[in-house]
GROMACS .gro file of N, CA and C in nm:
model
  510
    1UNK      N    1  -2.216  -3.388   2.925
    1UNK     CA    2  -2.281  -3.384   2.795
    1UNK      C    3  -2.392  -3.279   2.793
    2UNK      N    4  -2.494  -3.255   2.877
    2UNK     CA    5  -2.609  -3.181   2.938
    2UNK      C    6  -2.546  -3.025   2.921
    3UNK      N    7  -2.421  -3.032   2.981
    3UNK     CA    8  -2.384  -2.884   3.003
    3UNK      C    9  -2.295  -2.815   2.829
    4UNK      N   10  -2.259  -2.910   2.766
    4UNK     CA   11  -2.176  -2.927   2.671
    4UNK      C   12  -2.323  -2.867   2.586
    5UNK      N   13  -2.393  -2.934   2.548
    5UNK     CA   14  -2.536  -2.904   2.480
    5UNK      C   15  -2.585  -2.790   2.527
    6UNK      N   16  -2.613  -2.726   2.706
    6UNK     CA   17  -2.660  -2.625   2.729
    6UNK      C   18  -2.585  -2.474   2.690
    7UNK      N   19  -2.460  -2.525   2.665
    7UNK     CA   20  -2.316  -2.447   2.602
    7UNK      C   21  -2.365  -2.375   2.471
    8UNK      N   22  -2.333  -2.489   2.373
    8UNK     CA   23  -2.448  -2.458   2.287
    8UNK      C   24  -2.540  -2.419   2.224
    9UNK      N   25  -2.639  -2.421   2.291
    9UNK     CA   26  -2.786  -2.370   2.311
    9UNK      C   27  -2.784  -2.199   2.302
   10UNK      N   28  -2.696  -2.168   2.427
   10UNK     CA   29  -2.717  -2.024   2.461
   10UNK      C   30  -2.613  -1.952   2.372
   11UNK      N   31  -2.480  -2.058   2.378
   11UNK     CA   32  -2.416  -1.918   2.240
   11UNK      C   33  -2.486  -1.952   2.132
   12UNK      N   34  -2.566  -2.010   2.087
   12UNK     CA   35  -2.664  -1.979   1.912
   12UNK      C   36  -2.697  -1.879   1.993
   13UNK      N   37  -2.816  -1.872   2.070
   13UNK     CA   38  -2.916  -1.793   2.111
   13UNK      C   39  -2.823  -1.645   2.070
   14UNK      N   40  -2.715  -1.628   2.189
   14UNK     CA   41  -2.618  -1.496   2.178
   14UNK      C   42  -2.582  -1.456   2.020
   15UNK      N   43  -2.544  -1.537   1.970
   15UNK     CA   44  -2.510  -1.515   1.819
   15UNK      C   45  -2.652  -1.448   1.745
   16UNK      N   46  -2.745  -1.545   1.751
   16UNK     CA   47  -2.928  -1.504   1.684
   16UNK      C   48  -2.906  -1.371   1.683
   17UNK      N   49  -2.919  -1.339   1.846
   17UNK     CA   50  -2.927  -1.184   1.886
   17UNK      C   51  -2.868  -1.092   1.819
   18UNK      N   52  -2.782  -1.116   1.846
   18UNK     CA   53  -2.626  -1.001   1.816
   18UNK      C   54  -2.614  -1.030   1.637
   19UNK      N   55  -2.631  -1.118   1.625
   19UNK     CA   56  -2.676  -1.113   1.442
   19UNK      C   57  -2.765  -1.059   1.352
   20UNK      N   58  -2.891  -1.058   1.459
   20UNK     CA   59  -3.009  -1.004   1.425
   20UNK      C   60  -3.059  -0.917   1.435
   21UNK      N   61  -2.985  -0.807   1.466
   21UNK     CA   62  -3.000  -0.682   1.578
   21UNK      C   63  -3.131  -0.574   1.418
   22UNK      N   64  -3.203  -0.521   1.477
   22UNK     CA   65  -3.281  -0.439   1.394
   22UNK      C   66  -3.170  -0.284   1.363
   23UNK      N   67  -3.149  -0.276   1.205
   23UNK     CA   68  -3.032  -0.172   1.169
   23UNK      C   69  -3.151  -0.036   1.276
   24UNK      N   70  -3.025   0.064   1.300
   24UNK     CA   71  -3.117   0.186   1.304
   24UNK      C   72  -3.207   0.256   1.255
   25UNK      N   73  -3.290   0.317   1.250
   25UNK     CA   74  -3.371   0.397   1.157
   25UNK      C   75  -3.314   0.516   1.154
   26UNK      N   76  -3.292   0.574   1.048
   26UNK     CA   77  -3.212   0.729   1.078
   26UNK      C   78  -3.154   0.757   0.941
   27UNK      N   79  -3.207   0.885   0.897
   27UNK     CA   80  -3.185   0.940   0.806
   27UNK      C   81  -3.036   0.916   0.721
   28UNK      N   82  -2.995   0.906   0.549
   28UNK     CA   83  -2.886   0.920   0.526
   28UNK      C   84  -2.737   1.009   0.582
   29UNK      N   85  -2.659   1.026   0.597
   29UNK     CA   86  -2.542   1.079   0.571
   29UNK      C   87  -2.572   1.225   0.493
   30UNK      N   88  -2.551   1.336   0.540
   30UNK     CA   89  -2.536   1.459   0.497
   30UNK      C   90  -2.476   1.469   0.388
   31UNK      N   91  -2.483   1.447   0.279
   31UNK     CA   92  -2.381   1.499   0.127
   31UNK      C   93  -2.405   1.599   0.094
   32UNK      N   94  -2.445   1.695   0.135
   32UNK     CA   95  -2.457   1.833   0.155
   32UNK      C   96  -2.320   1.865   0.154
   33UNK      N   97  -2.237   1.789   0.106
   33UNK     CA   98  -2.066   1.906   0.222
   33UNK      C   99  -1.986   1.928   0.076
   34UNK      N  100  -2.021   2.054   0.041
   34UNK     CA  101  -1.988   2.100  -0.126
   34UNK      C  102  -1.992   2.008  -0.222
   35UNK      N  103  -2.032   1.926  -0.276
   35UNK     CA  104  -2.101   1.839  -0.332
   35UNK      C  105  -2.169   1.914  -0.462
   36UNK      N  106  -2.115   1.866  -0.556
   36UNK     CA  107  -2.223   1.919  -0.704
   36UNK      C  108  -2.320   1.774  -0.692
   37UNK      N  109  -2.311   1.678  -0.815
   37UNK     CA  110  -2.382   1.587  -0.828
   37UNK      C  111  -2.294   1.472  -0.734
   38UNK      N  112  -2.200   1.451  -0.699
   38UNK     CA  113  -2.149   1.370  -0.680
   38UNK      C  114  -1.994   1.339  -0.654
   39UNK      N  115  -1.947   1.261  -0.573
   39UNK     CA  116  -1.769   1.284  -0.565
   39UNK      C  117  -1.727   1.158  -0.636
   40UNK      N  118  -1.616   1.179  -0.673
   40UNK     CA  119  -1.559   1.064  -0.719
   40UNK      C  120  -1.425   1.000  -0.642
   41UNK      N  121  -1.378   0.931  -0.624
   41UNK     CA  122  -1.257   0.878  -0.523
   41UNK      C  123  -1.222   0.761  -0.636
   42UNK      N  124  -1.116   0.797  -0.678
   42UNK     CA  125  -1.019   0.703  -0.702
   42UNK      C  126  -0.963   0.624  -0.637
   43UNK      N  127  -0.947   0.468  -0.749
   43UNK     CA  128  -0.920   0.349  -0.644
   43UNK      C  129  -0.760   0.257  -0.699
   44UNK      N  130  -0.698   0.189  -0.612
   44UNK     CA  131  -0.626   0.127  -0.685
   44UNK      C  132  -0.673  -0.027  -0.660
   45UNK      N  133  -0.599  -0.122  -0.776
   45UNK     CA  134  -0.620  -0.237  -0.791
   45UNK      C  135  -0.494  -0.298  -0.714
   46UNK      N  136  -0.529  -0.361  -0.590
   46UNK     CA  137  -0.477  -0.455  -0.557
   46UNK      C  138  -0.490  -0.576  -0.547
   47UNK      N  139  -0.433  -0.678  -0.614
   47UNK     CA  140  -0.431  -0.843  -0.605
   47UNK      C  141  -0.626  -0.871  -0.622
   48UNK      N  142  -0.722  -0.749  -0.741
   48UNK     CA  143  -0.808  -0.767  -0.705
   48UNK      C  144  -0.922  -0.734  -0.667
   49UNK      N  145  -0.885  -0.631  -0.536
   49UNK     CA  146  -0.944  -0.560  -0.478
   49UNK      C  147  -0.924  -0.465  -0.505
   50UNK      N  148  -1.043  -0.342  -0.449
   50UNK     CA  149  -1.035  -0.206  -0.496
   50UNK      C  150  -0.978  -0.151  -0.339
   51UNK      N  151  -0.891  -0.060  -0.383
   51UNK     CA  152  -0.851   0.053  -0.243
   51UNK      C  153  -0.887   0.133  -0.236
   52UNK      N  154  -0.895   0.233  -0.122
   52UNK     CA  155  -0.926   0.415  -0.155
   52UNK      C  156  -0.896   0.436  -0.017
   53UNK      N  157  -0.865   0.586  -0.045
   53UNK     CA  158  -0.808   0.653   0.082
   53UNK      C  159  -0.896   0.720   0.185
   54UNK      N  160  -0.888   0.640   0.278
   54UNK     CA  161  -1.022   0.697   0.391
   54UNK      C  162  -0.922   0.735   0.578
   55UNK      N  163  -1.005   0.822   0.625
   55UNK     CA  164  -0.925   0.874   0.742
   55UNK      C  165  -0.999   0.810   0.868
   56UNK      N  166  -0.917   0.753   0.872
   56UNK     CA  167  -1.011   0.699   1.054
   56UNK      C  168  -0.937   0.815   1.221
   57UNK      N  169  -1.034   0.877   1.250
   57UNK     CA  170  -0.996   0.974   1.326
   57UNK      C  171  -0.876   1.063   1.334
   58UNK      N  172  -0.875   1.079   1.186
   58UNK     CA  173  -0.797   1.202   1.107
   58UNK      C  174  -0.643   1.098   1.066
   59UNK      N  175  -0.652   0.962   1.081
   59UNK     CA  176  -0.561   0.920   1.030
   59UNK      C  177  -0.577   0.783   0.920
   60UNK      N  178  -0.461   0.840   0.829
   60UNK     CA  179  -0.507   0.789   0.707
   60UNK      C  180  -0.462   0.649   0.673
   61UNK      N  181  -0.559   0.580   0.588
   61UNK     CA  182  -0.544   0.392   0.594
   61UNK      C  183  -0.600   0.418   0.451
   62UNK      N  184  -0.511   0.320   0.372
   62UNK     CA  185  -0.616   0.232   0.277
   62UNK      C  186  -0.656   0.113   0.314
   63UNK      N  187  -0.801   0.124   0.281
   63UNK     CA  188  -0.914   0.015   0.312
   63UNK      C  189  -0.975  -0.034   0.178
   64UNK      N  190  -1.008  -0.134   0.172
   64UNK     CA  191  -1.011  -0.245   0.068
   64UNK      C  192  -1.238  -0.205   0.072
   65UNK      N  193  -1.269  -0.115  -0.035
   65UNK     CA  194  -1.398  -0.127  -0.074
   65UNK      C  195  -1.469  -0.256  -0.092
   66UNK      N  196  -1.518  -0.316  -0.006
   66UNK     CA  197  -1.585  -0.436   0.007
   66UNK      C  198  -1.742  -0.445  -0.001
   67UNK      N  199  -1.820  -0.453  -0.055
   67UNK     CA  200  -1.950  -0.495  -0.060
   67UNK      C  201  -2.017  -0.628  -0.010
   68UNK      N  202  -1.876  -0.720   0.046
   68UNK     CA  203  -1.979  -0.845   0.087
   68UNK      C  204  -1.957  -0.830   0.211
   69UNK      N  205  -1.878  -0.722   0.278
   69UNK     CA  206  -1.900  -0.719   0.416
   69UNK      C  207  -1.972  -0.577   0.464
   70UNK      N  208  -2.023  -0.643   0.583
   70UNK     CA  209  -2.143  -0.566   0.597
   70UNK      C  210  -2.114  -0.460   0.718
   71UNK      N  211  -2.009  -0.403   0.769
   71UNK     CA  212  -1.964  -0.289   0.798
   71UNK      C  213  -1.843  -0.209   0.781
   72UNK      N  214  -1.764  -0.158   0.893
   72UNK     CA  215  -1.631  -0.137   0.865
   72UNK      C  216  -1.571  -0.232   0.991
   73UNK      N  217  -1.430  -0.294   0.962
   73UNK     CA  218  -1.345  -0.387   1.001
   73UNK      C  219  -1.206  -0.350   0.985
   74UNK      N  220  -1.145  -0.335   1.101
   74UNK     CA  221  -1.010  -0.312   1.104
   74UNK      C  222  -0.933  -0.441   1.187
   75UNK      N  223  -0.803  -0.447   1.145
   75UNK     CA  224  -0.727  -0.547   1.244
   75UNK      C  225  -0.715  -0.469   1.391
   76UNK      N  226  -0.637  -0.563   1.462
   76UNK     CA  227  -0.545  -0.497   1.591
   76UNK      C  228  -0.444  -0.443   1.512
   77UNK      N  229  -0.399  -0.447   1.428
   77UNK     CA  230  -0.291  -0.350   1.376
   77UNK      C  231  -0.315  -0.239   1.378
   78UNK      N  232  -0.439  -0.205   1.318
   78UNK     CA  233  -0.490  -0.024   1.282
   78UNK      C  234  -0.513   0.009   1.420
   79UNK      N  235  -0.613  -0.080   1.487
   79UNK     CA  236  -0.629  -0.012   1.629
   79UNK      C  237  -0.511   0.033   1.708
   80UNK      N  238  -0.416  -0.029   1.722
   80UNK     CA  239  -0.293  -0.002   1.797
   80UNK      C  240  -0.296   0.068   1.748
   81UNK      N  241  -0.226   0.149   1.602
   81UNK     CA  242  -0.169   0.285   1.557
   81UNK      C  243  -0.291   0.396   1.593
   82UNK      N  244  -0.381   0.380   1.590
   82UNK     CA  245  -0.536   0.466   1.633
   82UNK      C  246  -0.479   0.466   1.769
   83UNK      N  247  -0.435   0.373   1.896
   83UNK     CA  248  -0.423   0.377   2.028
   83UNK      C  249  -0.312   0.480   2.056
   84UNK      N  250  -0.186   0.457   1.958
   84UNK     CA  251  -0.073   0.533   2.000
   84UNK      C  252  -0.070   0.658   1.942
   85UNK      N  253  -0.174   0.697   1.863
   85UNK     CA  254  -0.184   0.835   1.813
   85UNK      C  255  -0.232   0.908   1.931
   86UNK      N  256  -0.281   0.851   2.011
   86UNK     CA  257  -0.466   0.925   2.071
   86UNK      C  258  -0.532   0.944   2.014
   87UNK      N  259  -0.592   0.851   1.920
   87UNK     CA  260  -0.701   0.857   1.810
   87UNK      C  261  -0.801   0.809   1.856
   88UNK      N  262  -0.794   0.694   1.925
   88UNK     CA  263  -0.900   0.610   1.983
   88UNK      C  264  -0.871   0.572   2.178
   89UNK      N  265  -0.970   0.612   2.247
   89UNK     CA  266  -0.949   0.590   2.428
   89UNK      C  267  -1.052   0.497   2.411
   90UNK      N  268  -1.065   0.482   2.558
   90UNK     CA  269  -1.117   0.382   2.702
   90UNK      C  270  -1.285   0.400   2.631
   91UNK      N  271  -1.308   0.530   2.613
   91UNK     CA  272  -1.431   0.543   2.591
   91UNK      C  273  -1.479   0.498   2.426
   92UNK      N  274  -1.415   0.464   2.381
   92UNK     CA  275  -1.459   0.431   2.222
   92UNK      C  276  -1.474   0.293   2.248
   93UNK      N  277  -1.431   0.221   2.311
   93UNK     CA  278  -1.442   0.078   2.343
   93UNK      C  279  -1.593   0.039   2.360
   94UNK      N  280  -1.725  -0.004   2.251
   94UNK     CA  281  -1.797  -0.052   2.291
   94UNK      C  282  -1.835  -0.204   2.346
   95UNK      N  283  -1.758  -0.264   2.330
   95UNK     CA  284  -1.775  -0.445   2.359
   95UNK      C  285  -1.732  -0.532   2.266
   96UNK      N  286  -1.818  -0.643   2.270
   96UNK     CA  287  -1.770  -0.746   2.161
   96UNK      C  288  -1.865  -0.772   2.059
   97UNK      N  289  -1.864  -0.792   1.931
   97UNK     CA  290  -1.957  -0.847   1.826
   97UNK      C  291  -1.908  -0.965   1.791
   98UNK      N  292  -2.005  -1.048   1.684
   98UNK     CA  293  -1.974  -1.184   1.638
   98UNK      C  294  -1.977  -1.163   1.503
   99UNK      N  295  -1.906  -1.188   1.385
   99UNK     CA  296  -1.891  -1.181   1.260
   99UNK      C  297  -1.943  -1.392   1.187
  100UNK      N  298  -1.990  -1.335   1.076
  100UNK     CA  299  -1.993  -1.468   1.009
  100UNK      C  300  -1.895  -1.459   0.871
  101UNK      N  301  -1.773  -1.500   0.904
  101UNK     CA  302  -1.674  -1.504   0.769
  101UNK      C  303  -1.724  -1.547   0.632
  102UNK      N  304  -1.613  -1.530   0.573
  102UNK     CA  305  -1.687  -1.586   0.417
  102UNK      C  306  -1.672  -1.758   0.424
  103UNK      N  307  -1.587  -1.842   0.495
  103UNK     CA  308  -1.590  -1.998   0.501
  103UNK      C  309  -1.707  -2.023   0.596
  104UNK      N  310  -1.815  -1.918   0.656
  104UNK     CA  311  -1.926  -1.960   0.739
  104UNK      C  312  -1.881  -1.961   0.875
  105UNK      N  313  -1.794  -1.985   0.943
  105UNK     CA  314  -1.788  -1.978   1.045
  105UNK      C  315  -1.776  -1.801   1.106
  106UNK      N  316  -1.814  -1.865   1.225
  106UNK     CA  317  -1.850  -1.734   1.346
  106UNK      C  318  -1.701  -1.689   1.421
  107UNK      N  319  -1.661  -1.568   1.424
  107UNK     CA  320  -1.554  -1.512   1.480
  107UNK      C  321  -1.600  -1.408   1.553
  108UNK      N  322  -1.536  -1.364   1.678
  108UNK     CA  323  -1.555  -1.258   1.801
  108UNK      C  324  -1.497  -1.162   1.758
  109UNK      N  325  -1.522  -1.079   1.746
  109UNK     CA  326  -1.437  -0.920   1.723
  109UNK      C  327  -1.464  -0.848   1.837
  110UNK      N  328  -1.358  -0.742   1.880
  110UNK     CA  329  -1.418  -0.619   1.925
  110UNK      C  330  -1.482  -0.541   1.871
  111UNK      N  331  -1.575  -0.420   1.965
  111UNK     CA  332  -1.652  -0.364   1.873
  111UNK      C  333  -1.584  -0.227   1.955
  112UNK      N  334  -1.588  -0.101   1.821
  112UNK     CA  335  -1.495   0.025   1.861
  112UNK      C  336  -1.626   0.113   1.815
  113UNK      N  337  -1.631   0.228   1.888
  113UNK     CA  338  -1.671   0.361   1.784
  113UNK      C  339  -1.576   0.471   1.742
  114UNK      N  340  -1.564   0.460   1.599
  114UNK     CA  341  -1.496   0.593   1.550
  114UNK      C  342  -1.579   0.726   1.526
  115UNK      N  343  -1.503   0.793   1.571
  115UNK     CA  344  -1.574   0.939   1.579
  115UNK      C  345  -1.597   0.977   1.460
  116UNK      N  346  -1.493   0.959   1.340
  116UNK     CA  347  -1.468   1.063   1.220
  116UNK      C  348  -1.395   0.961   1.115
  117UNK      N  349  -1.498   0.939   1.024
  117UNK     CA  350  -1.460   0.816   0.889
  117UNK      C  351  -1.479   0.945   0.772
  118UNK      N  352  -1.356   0.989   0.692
  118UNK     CA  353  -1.338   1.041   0.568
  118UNK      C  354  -1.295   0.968   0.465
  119UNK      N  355  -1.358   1.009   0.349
  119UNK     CA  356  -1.355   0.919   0.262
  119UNK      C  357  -1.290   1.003   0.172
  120UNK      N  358  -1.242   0.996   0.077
  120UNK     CA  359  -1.164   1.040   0.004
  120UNK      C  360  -1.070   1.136   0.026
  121UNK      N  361  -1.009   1.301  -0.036
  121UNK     CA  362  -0.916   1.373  -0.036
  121UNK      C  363  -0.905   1.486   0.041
  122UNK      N  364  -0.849   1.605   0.017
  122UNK     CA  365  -0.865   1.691   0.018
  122UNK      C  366  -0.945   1.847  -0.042
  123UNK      N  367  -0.946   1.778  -0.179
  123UNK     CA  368  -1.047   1.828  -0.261
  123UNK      C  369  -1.254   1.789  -0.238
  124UNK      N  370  -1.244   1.654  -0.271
  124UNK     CA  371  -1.357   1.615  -0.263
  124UNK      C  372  -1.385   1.459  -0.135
  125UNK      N  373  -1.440   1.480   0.002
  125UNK     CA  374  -1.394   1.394   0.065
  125UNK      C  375  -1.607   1.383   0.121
  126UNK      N  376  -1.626   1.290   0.195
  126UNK     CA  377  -1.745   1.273   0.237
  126UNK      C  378  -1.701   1.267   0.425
  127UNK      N  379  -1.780   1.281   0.505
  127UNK     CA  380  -1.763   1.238   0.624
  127UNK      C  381  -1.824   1.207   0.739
  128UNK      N  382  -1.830   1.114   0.797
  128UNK     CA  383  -1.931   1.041   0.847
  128UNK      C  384  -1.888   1.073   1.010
  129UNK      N  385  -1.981   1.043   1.082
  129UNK     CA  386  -1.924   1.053   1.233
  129UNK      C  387  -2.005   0.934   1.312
  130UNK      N  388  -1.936   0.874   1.432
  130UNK     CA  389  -1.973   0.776   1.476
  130UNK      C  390  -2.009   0.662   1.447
  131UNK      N  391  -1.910   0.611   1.349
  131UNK     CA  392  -1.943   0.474   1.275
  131UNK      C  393  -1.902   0.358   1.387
  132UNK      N  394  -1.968   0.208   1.420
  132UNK     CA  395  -1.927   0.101   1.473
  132UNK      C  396  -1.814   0.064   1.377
  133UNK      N  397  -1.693  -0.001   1.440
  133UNK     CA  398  -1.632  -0.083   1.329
  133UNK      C  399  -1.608  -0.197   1.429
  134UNK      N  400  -1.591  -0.351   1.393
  134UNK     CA  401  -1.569  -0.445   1.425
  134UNK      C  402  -1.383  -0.453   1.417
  135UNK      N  403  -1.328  -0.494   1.488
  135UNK     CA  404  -1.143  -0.544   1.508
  135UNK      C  405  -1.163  -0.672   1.567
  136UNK      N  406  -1.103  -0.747   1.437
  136UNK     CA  407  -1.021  -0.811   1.421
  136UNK      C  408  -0.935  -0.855   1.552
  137UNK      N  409  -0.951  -0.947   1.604
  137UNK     CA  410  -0.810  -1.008   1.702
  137UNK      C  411  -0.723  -1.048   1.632
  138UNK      N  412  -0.649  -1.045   1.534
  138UNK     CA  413  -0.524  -1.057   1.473
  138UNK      C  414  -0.501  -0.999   1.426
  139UNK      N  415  -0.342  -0.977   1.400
  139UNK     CA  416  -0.285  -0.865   1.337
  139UNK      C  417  -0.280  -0.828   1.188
  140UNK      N  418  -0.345  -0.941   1.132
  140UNK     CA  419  -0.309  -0.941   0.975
  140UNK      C  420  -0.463  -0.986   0.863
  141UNK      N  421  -0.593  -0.916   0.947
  141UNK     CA  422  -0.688  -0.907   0.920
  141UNK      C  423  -0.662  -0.789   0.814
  142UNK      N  424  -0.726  -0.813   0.683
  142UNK     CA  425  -0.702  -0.679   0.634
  142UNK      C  426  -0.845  -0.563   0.673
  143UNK      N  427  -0.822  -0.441   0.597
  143UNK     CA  428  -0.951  -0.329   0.687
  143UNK      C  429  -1.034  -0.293   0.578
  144UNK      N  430  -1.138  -0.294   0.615
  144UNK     CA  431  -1.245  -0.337   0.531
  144UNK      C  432  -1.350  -0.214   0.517
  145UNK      N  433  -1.432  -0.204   0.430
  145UNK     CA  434  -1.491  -0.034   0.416
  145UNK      C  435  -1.621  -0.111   0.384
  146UNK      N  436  -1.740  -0.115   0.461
  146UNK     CA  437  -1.850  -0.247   0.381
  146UNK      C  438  -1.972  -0.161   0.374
  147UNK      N  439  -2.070  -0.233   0.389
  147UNK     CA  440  -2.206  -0.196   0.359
  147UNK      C  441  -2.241  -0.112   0.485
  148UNK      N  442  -2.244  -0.156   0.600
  148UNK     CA  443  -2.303  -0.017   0.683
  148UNK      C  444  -2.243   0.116   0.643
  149UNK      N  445  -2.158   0.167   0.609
  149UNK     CA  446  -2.077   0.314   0.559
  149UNK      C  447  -2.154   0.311   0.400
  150UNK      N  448  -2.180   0.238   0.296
  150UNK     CA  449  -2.222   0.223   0.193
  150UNK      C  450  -2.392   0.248   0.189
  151UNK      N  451  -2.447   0.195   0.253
  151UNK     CA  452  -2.550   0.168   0.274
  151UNK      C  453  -2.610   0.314   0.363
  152UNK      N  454  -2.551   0.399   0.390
  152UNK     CA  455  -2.613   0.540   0.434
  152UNK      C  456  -2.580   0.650   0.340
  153UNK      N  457  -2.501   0.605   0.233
  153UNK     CA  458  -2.471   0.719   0.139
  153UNK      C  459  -2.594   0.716   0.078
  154UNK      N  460  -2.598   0.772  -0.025
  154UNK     CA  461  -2.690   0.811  -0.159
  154UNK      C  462  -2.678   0.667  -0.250
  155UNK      N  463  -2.658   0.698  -0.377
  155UNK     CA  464  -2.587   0.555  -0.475
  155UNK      C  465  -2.448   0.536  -0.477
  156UNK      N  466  -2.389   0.436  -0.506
  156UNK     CA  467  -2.235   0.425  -0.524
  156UNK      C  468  -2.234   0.339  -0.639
  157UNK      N  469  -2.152   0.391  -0.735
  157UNK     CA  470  -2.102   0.323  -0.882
  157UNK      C  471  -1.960   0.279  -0.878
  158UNK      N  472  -1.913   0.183  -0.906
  158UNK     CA  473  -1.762   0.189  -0.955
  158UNK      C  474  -1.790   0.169  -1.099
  159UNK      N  475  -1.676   0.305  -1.112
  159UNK     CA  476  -1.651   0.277  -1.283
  159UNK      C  477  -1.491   0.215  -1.320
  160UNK      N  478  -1.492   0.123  -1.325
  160UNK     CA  479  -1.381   0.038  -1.403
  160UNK      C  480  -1.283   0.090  -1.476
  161UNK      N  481  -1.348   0.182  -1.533
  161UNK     CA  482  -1.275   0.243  -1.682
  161UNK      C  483  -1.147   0.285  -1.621
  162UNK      N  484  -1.209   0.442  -1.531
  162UNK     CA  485  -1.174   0.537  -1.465
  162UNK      C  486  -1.123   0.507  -1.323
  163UNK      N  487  -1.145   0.414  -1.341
  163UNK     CA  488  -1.075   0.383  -1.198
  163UNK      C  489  -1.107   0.410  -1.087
  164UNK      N  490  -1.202   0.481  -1.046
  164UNK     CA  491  -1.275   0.513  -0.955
  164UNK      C  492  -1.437   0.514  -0.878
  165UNK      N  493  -1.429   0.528  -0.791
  165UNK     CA  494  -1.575   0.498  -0.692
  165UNK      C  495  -1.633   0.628  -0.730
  166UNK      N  496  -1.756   0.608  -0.753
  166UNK     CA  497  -1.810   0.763  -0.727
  166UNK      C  498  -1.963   0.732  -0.631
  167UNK      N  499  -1.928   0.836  -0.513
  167UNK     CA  500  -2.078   0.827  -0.490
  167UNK      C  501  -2.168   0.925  -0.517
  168UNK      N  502  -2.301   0.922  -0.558
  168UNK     CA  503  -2.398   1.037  -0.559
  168UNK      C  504  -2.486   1.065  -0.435
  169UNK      N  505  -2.559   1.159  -0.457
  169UNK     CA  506  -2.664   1.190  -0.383
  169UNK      C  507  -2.782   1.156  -0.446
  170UNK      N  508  -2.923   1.124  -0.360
  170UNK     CA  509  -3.042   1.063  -0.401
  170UNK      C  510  -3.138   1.184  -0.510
   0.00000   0.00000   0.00000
């Protein structure tokens, strides 16, 4: 019972931590990269959700624009296809994180670094380097685009009308 409780004890503690971690301090995301006022990325409606076309180490996924999650999240599905490209090695492997789902409970992910997150086209695209993303241990996690990638841009609007995301600069 003693050890069952001391069990306990220390994964809150581990969770506190790893939950609580202080974000970085560090300047926005460069939108400097031909940029007038702002890009726009078109989205589609699925079952709901908004999509848009983003490149995870030059290979391309739609990811579901999420605002209630608070980084980027891929399954083991994407990772494998990232593994068998040579998109992602040995060395992108940072460890494990703990997620708090939307039913409240706590789930283990791996934690990856991607070198190169593009966001939109060929025309007008943004691009980020060295983003954490959390994976999913199952295969049928969908991939998620959240607030840490959001949260270093400038502003982000969705316009409804038009169908599309646009982000600006500050």
């Amino acid at each position: 019972m003693i050890k069952r409780v001391l069990l306990l004890f220390f994964s809150s503690l581990l969770i506190c931590f790893t939950s609580c971690e202080k974000k970085a301090s560090k300047p926005p995301y460069n939108l400097d990269q031909n940029l007038k006022n702002g890009i726009k990325i078109s989205y589609e409606d699925l079952g709901g959700v908004k999509v848009i076309p983003v490149k995870l180490n030059g290979v391309t996924m739609s990811m579901i624009y999420d605002t209630g999650c608070s980084g980027v999240h891929i399954s083991l599905n994407e990772l494998q296809t990232l593994v068998k490209n040579g998109k992602i090695g040995a060395e992108d492997v940072i460890g494990v994180a703990y997620s708090t789902i939307a039913d409240g409970s706590i789930v283990q992910n791996g934690l990856i670094n991607i070198k190169q997150i593009e966001i939109g086209g060929k025309d007008e695209s943004i691009v980020l380097n060295n983003v954490e993303a959390s994976v999913a241990l199952n295969q049928d996690a969908p991939i998620l685009l959240g607030n840490a990638v959001l949260d270093e841009l400038a502003s982000v609007e969705v316009d409804n009308v038009e169908k599309t995301i646009n982000f600006y600069k500050k």
